[in-house]
Amino acid sequence: MPALLPGVDLGKRATMNRGTWGSRFGFVVAAAGSAVGLGNIWKFPYITGVNGGGAFVLVYLACIALVGLPILIAEILLGRATQGSPVAAFRQLTRKGSPWVGTGWLGVAAGFVILSYYSVVAGWAIHYTFLALTNHFNEVGEAKAIAKIFTDLVGNPGLNIGYHGAFLVLTVAVVIGGVKAGIERWSRILMPFLGMILVGMLVYATGLDGFGRALGFVFGGRFSDLHAAGFLEALGHAFFTLSLGMGAMLTYGSYLPKETSIPKSALWVALLDTVIALLASMVIFPITFTHGIEPAAGPGLVFQSLPIAFSQMPAGYPLSILFFVLLVFAALTSAISLLEVVASTFIDVYGWTRRKATLSTGAVIFVCGIPSALSGGSFFGSGFAEFFWGKTFFDVMDYLSSNWMLPLGGLFVSLYSGYALKQETSVGEFGGAAAAPLHTVWRATVRYLAPAAVLMVMLKSSGILALLTGK
Ligand code: PHE
């Protein structure tokens, strides 16, 4: 058993059977598997489009480097020091009934909410995998008609609920078997593959007429285009895409061998995640510009623009199959980490068996996701939007969890590790005296910079800042 947190009484906690990743590469690939998902390929391009491009991307990159990376380190560190899932970890670090434990529960709630709509989008990817297999995009051929496939799908309640359920069944099946060997093994195979496909598609995209415009759109920052809400969205997305603020990285960190460097691994995860998001947008925007699709098309962007490209490019048929299969797998390795946090909490805290915890939380998440699956219709969609700031049920779940719950969870993690955690523990996890200067920089970031940034953005977007300053 690895050396544990100094000065902490482990009590009855079942830390004995916790496994470890095979190597640093194993951890990086599994954590990157959690980080890289629909957030990178589906959400990042579409919110970049909605928020007007370059300036949003710059703010997002700053959020990743200045807020995301330090908090990623903090989560991994707390996980490795306590060897527990979030609620168990905070219980162990603090006294019973301490408000910090609420941070763990907030994370569990966020995981629950995110998975309920995440699986709806993953369900769309399953549907598109079948369409790709039957060469449907090629048969339809015409760009507008291909784009319409998506609007038809979203409006179809049966298909949406069916695929949402099917994807959750897949997720439950992996988590029930114990994820460790499965996640690491699959991530090792799939992640490099996903990278290669994206690079291949980038080569194709560079040849399109719209490539130059797309470059300008993604990398030419114009701050006049960015609204205050865009800052919150960029920050929220930094949390979402790095799987932060809900304990997924904390849980994965609990399987990290003692000798592995946390800052280096975290840097790799953040880099891989960012590169894949940028790659995805450099594939998608050239296609949208070439075919006159609105960059601000919203959640349908990827599902509409890529199939158009597949129907026109050489070898589009096999590539489309590969792409959507990989999208499903990218979503799966992320969904697994979401369900793992929820299920392992019930295992750690209430002593449920893995089977009972996974099946019952999976079933409840399925039911709670049904309104999201129906958000393309009138009741939970346009009708709902009339009462909720123009957002459908699906949008509200996404907005609340990624823009508010994750940043709030991240804020608490950074405050805890900056102020409440014993310094000897964090220094030890950083690798002792040799890493002391790096530790000092990290500690200053989680004490001052990260919390200040999160608070500022939250106050600004909630309108509280305007009330306080009268502006
Ligand atoms: N990071 C995942 C993605 O980008 C989503 C996720 C969020 C996974 C939070 C786990 C926890 O798709």
XYZ file of C-alpha atoms and ligand atoms in Angstrom:
483
model
C 0.000 0.000 0.000
C 1.428 3.411 -0.888
C 2.362 5.874 1.826
C -0.694 7.879 2.730
C -1.445 11.372 3.846
C 0.675 12.305 6.859
C -1.287 12.918 9.998
C -4.574 11.558 8.682
C -6.342 8.722 10.403
C -7.526 6.319 7.775
C -10.005 4.724 10.106
C -12.131 2.081 8.476
C -11.696 3.328 4.932
C -11.298 0.635 2.377
C -8.108 1.863 0.763
C -6.450 -1.532 0.694
C -7.835 -2.745 -2.601
C -7.366 0.384 -4.643
C -5.371 -0.344 -7.722
C -2.987 1.902 -9.597
C -2.523 2.815 -13.219
C 0.098 0.814 -15.069
C 2.391 3.789 -15.661
C 2.386 7.552 -16.047
C 1.421 7.041 -19.656
C -1.465 4.881 -18.468
C -2.739 7.635 -16.204
C -2.238 10.378 -18.775
C -4.080 8.390 -21.390
C -6.966 7.509 -19.061
C -7.249 11.048 -17.696
C -7.042 12.369 -21.246
C -9.767 9.843 -22.095
C -11.955 11.492 -19.478
C -10.978 14.988 -20.584
C -11.247 14.451 -24.329
C -14.844 13.866 -25.222
C -17.879 15.557 -26.657
C -16.599 18.705 -24.967
C -13.710 18.903 -27.412
C -15.255 17.752 -30.620
C -18.901 18.722 -30.298
C -19.104 21.526 -27.753
C -15.914 23.551 -28.182
C -16.408 24.278 -31.896
C -20.066 25.118 -31.456
C -19.635 27.490 -28.506
C -16.678 29.093 -30.274
C -19.033 29.686 -33.189
C -21.823 31.048 -31.004
C -19.402 33.372 -29.185
C -17.941 34.870 -32.320
C -14.602 33.046 -32.611
C -11.088 34.229 -31.777
C -11.549 36.348 -28.651
C -13.475 33.527 -27.032
C -10.694 31.082 -27.911
C -8.088 33.365 -26.305
C -10.083 33.701 -23.095
C -10.609 29.941 -23.080
C -6.866 29.268 -23.477
C -6.102 31.692 -20.645
C -8.683 29.923 -18.439
C -7.076 26.545 -19.186
C -3.556 27.731 -18.358
C -4.233 29.977 -15.367
C -7.227 28.342 -13.728
C -7.723 24.875 -15.203
C -4.193 23.538 -14.947
C -3.612 24.542 -11.291
C -6.988 23.098 -10.285
C -6.289 19.945 -12.280
C -3.098 19.548 -10.263
C -5.038 20.217 -7.051
C -7.642 17.552 -7.819
C -5.124 14.881 -8.746
C -3.141 15.740 -5.642
C -6.156 15.518 -3.311
C -7.113 12.202 -4.879
C -3.682 10.673 -4.514
C -3.246 11.955 -0.977
C -6.574 10.545 0.222
C -7.046 7.554 -2.083
C -10.736 8.246 -2.281
C -13.639 9.447 -4.398
C -14.619 13.083 -3.680
C -17.027 12.723 -0.757
C -14.831 10.101 0.904
C -11.754 12.238 0.243
C -13.157 15.337 1.935
C -14.532 13.278 4.810
C -11.091 11.911 5.371
C -9.375 15.277 5.140
C -11.779 17.089 7.434
C -13.952 16.378 10.425
C -17.344 14.723 10.148
C -19.997 17.245 9.193
C -17.450 19.699 7.810
C -18.879 21.962 5.085
C -15.973 20.950 2.811
C -17.664 17.573 2.402
C -20.382 19.514 0.571
C -17.817 20.099 -2.193
C -17.737 16.366 -2.755
C -21.530 16.185 -2.914
C -21.709 19.154 -5.267
C -19.373 17.233 -7.557
C -21.535 14.136 -7.415
C -24.587 16.236 -8.269
C -22.734 17.838 -11.186
C -21.671 14.433 -12.503
C -25.249 13.290 -12.306
C -26.635 16.301 -14.176
C -23.908 16.281 -16.835
C -24.257 12.593 -17.615
C -28.045 12.959 -17.968
C -27.696 15.189 -21.039
C -24.227 14.074 -22.157
C -25.643 10.690 -23.031
C -28.281 12.310 -25.219
C -25.543 13.842 -27.384
C -23.556 10.615 -27.311
C -26.776 8.972 -28.505
C -26.774 11.257 -31.543
C -23.234 10.034 -32.247
C -24.471 6.423 -32.145
C -27.223 7.287 -34.620
C -24.681 8.939 -36.911
C -22.462 5.876 -36.672
C -25.306 3.815 -38.125
C -25.972 6.413 -40.803
C -22.271 6.337 -41.708
C -22.268 2.543 -41.854
C -25.148 2.511 -44.315
C -23.417 5.180 -46.425
C -26.413 7.422 -45.872
C -24.563 10.746 -46.218
C -23.322 9.798 -49.640
C -26.760 8.677 -50.732
C -28.419 11.892 -49.596
C -25.595 13.844 -51.195
C -26.956 17.361 -51.084
C -25.617 19.633 -48.304
C -28.926 21.116 -47.130
C -30.578 17.700 -47.015
C -27.682 16.300 -44.964
C -28.008 19.168 -42.509
C -31.718 18.385 -42.206
C -30.973 14.843 -40.980
C -29.934 16.430 -37.717
C -33.018 18.580 -37.219
C -35.175 15.548 -37.952
C -33.267 13.451 -35.430
C -33.518 16.011 -32.652
C -37.264 16.243 -33.146
C -37.750 12.471 -32.902
C -38.600 11.499 -29.296
C -38.357 7.726 -29.750
C -34.901 7.798 -31.325
C -33.561 10.250 -28.757
C -34.757 8.303 -25.735
C -33.698 5.011 -27.290
C -30.142 6.109 -28.028
C -29.837 7.941 -24.712
C -30.739 4.654 -23.018
C -28.443 2.614 -25.239
C -25.467 4.815 -24.479
C -26.150 4.646 -20.741
C -26.325 0.860 -20.953
C -22.849 0.872 -22.524
C -21.538 3.182 -19.823
C -23.059 1.123 -17.023
C -21.652 -2.061 -18.562
C -18.097 -0.733 -18.385
C -18.367 0.810 -14.938
C -20.014 -2.269 -13.444
C -17.025 -4.392 -14.403
C -14.647 -2.087 -12.559
C -13.174 0.487 -14.823
C -9.489 0.474 -14.219
C -8.121 -2.201 -16.493
C -10.865 -1.495 -19.012
C -10.444 2.261 -19.152
C -6.688 2.242 -19.344
C -6.546 -0.471 -21.957
C -9.211 1.029 -24.193
C -7.930 4.560 -23.828
C -4.444 3.439 -24.873
C -5.823 2.078 -28.119
C -8.462 4.656 -28.886
C -6.910 7.974 -28.003
C -3.967 7.817 -30.449
C -6.395 6.632 -33.085
C -8.671 9.609 -32.522
C -5.682 11.940 -32.823
C -4.667 10.355 -36.123
C -8.138 10.644 -37.633
C -8.331 14.291 -36.687
C -4.933 15.027 -38.224
C -6.002 13.214 -41.391
C -9.151 15.327 -41.563
C -7.119 18.465 -40.948
C -5.057 17.674 -44.026
C -8.298 17.460 -45.988
C -9.601 20.697 -44.447
C -6.474 22.672 -45.391
C -7.365 22.098 -49.027
C -10.815 23.705 -48.710
C -11.648 27.248 -49.823
C -12.872 28.148 -46.372
C -9.612 27.248 -44.600
C -8.219 30.786 -44.555
C -11.450 32.253 -43.225
C -11.618 29.538 -40.596
C -8.081 30.338 -39.423
C -9.015 33.975 -39.088
C -12.198 33.079 -37.235
C -10.564 30.770 -34.684
C -7.291 32.613 -34.128
C -8.098 36.226 -34.923
C -9.331 37.583 -31.616
C -11.799 40.486 -31.770
C -12.826 41.364 -28.242
C -15.664 43.554 -29.428
C -17.422 40.317 -30.454
C -17.274 38.792 -26.984
C -20.059 39.431 -24.480
C -19.696 39.131 -20.710
C -21.562 35.827 -20.873
C -18.796 34.572 -23.151
C -16.265 34.857 -20.313
C -18.374 32.673 -18.067
C -18.875 30.216 -20.877
C -15.106 30.081 -21.596
C -14.348 29.506 -17.926
C -17.118 26.952 -17.555
C -15.901 25.143 -20.620
C -12.325 25.055 -19.312
C -13.711 23.121 -16.341
C -15.960 20.953 -18.467
C -13.324 19.990 -20.997
C -10.707 19.141 -18.354
C -13.335 17.167 -16.370
C -12.752 19.462 -13.398
C -14.837 20.616 -10.498
C -16.763 17.401 -9.920
C -14.142 14.984 -8.679
C -13.454 12.924 -11.795
C -9.786 13.865 -11.827
C -9.675 13.492 -8.064
C -10.947 9.939 -8.390
C -8.515 9.143 -11.213
C -5.722 10.720 -9.162
C -6.489 8.259 -6.395
C -5.209 5.479 -8.663
C -1.953 7.288 -9.441
C 1.237 5.594 -8.236
C 3.211 7.579 -5.662
C 6.313 8.055 -7.767
C 4.547 9.634 -10.744
C 4.989 13.402 -11.096
C 1.628 15.133 -10.735
C 2.522 18.477 -12.390
C 4.007 16.765 -15.440
C 1.054 14.409 -15.874
C -1.406 17.264 -15.458
C 0.436 19.327 -18.046
C 0.224 16.473 -20.524
C -3.497 16.023 -19.951
C -4.199 19.742 -20.385
C -2.027 19.932 -23.509
C -3.584 16.915 -25.188
C -7.067 18.142 -24.393
C -6.385 21.610 -25.769
C -4.673 20.391 -28.919
C -7.580 18.070 -29.710
C -10.147 20.838 -29.205
C -8.218 23.182 -31.498
C -7.728 20.434 -34.068
C -11.448 19.718 -34.054
C -12.315 23.336 -34.708
C -9.703 23.582 -37.457
C -11.444 20.669 -39.135
C -14.994 21.880 -38.598
C -14.833 25.594 -39.429
C -13.183 25.219 -42.845
C -16.067 22.899 -43.748
C -18.774 25.207 -42.400
C -17.318 28.226 -44.195
C -16.870 26.331 -47.436
C -20.483 25.167 -47.407
C -22.111 28.320 -46.128
C -23.189 26.826 -42.803
C -23.573 29.420 -40.056
C -20.648 29.119 -37.587
C -23.157 29.995 -34.864
C -25.393 27.061 -35.824
C -25.356 25.744 -32.242
C -25.362 22.152 -30.971
C -25.945 20.740 -34.463
C -22.736 22.201 -35.901
C -20.612 19.044 -35.846
C -23.438 16.732 -36.807
C -24.284 18.860 -39.793
C -20.948 20.027 -41.132
C -18.871 16.855 -40.924
C -21.300 14.566 -42.746
C -21.385 17.099 -45.589
C -17.618 16.838 -45.848
C -17.741 13.052 -45.681
C -20.229 12.927 -48.538
C -17.816 14.866 -50.721
C -14.313 13.772 -49.812
C -12.412 10.808 -51.233
C -12.645 7.834 -48.869
C -15.418 9.689 -47.054
C -17.319 6.460 -46.440
C -14.727 4.610 -44.309
C -13.605 7.869 -42.692
C -17.131 8.757 -41.621
C -17.525 5.365 -39.951
C -14.213 5.729 -38.148
C -14.963 9.251 -37.068
C -18.345 8.562 -35.502
C -17.184 5.331 -33.877
C -14.342 7.277 -32.319
C -16.704 10.034 -31.249
C -18.819 7.435 -29.454
C -15.697 6.026 -27.774
C -14.433 9.482 -26.807
C -17.836 10.132 -25.258
C -17.760 6.739 -23.549
C -14.366 7.221 -21.864
C -15.689 10.542 -20.513
C -19.083 9.189 -19.481
C -17.392 6.366 -17.610
C -15.571 8.878 -15.445
C -18.827 10.750 -14.789
C -20.672 7.618 -13.713
C -17.657 6.353 -11.791
C -17.738 9.414 -9.534
C -21.456 9.033 -8.831
C -21.341 5.263 -8.342
C -18.122 5.115 -6.330
C -19.575 7.652 -3.914
C -22.436 5.303 -3.101
C -19.927 2.471 -2.783
C -17.537 4.419 -0.525
C -20.097 6.265 1.578
C -23.032 3.860 1.885
C -21.201 0.605 1.384
C -23.303 -0.409 -1.651
C -21.941 -3.086 -3.941
C -20.540 -1.789 -7.238
C -23.318 -3.592 -9.056
C -26.121 -2.044 -7.033
C -24.537 1.431 -7.118
C -23.929 1.405 -10.857
C -27.286 -0.037 -11.890
C -29.389 2.190 -9.681
C -27.573 5.452 -10.362
C -27.527 4.591 -14.065
C -31.295 4.013 -14.014
C -32.022 7.273 -12.207
C -29.765 9.191 -14.601
C -31.630 7.628 -17.526
C -34.978 8.842 -16.194
C -33.673 12.320 -15.373
C -32.192 12.581 -18.867
C -35.508 11.939 -20.617
C -36.551 15.622 -20.605
C -33.183 16.454 -22.184
C -33.772 13.781 -24.791
C -37.129 15.433 -25.532
C -35.753 18.946 -25.750
C -36.031 18.993 -29.528
C -39.811 18.834 -29.115
C -42.200 21.480 -27.908
C -42.829 20.677 -24.233
C -39.246 20.488 -22.949
C -37.926 22.498 -25.885
C -39.584 25.611 -27.245
C -42.358 25.620 -24.613
C -39.856 25.253 -21.784
C -37.682 27.976 -23.284
C -40.471 30.511 -22.943
C -40.129 30.357 -19.186
C -36.384 29.762 -18.819
C -34.386 32.537 -20.462
C -34.961 31.111 -23.924
C -33.230 27.853 -23.004
C -34.571 24.350 -23.500
C -34.423 21.807 -20.664
C -31.267 20.386 -22.231
C -29.682 23.856 -22.421
C -30.551 24.591 -18.799
C -28.900 21.370 -17.587
C -25.797 22.160 -19.617
C -25.732 25.797 -18.521
C -26.215 25.125 -14.815
C -23.742 22.279 -14.591
C -20.876 23.550 -16.692
C -21.159 27.279 -16.107
C -21.997 27.218 -12.403
C -21.610 23.854 -10.654
C -18.189 22.966 -12.085
C -16.570 26.390 -11.523
C -18.010 26.441 -7.993
C -16.661 22.951 -7.309
C -13.307 24.018 -8.743
C -13.303 27.149 -6.587
C -13.760 25.059 -3.445
C -11.069 22.596 -4.511
C -8.616 25.424 -5.075
C -9.475 27.142 -1.794
C -9.197 23.875 0.084
C -5.846 22.919 -1.381
C -4.508 26.459 -1.064
C -5.606 27.260 2.484
C -6.817 24.217 4.382
C -4.560 21.417 3.168
C -1.379 20.919 5.175
C 1.544 22.293 3.178
C 3.673 19.266 4.006
C 1.089 17.129 2.237
C 1.049 19.158 -0.961
C 4.839 19.547 -0.970
C 5.141 15.789 -0.517
C 2.755 15.115 -3.388
C 4.739 17.490 -5.591
C 7.818 15.344 -5.037
C 9.442 17.009 -2.025
C 12.224 19.569 -1.900
C 13.259 19.227 -5.541
C 9.895 20.530 -6.698
C 9.632 23.263 -4.057
C 9.803 26.269 -6.441
C 7.119 24.750 -8.663
C 5.027 24.060 -5.580
C 5.318 27.691 -4.534
C 4.031 28.905 -7.883
C 1.179 26.392 -7.852
C 0.201 27.268 -4.294
C 0.088 30.979 -5.057
C -2.114 30.219 -8.063
C -4.659 28.155 -6.152
C -4.652 30.610 -3.253
C -5.065 33.827 -5.208
C -5.254 33.725 -8.982
C -7.669 30.851 -9.628
C -10.221 31.783 -6.940
C -10.083 35.454 -7.919
C -10.661 34.627 -11.582
C -13.564 32.287 -10.852
C -15.191 34.741 -8.445
C -14.802 37.691 -10.794
C -16.339 35.857 -13.692
C -19.200 34.545 -11.568
C -19.959 37.902 -10.011
C -19.837 39.567 -13.367
C -22.126 37.156 -15.097
C -24.614 36.957 -12.281
C -24.961 40.736 -12.423
C -23.823 41.071 -8.793
C -20.712 42.989 -9.832
C -22.864 45.541 -11.633
C -24.989 45.940 -8.511
C -21.919 46.415 -6.315
C -20.138 48.884 -8.540
C -23.236 50.598 -9.846
C -21.982 50.108 -13.438
N -14.344 16.386 -20.231
C -15.453 15.741 -20.863
C -15.585 16.286 -22.270
O -14.917 17.239 -22.634
C -16.744 15.902 -20.108
C -16.634 15.634 -18.646
C -16.927 16.633 -17.745
C -16.214 14.394 -18.184
C -16.792 16.438 -16.387
C -16.072 14.165 -16.833
C -16.358 15.187 -15.952
O -16.367 15.805 -23.027
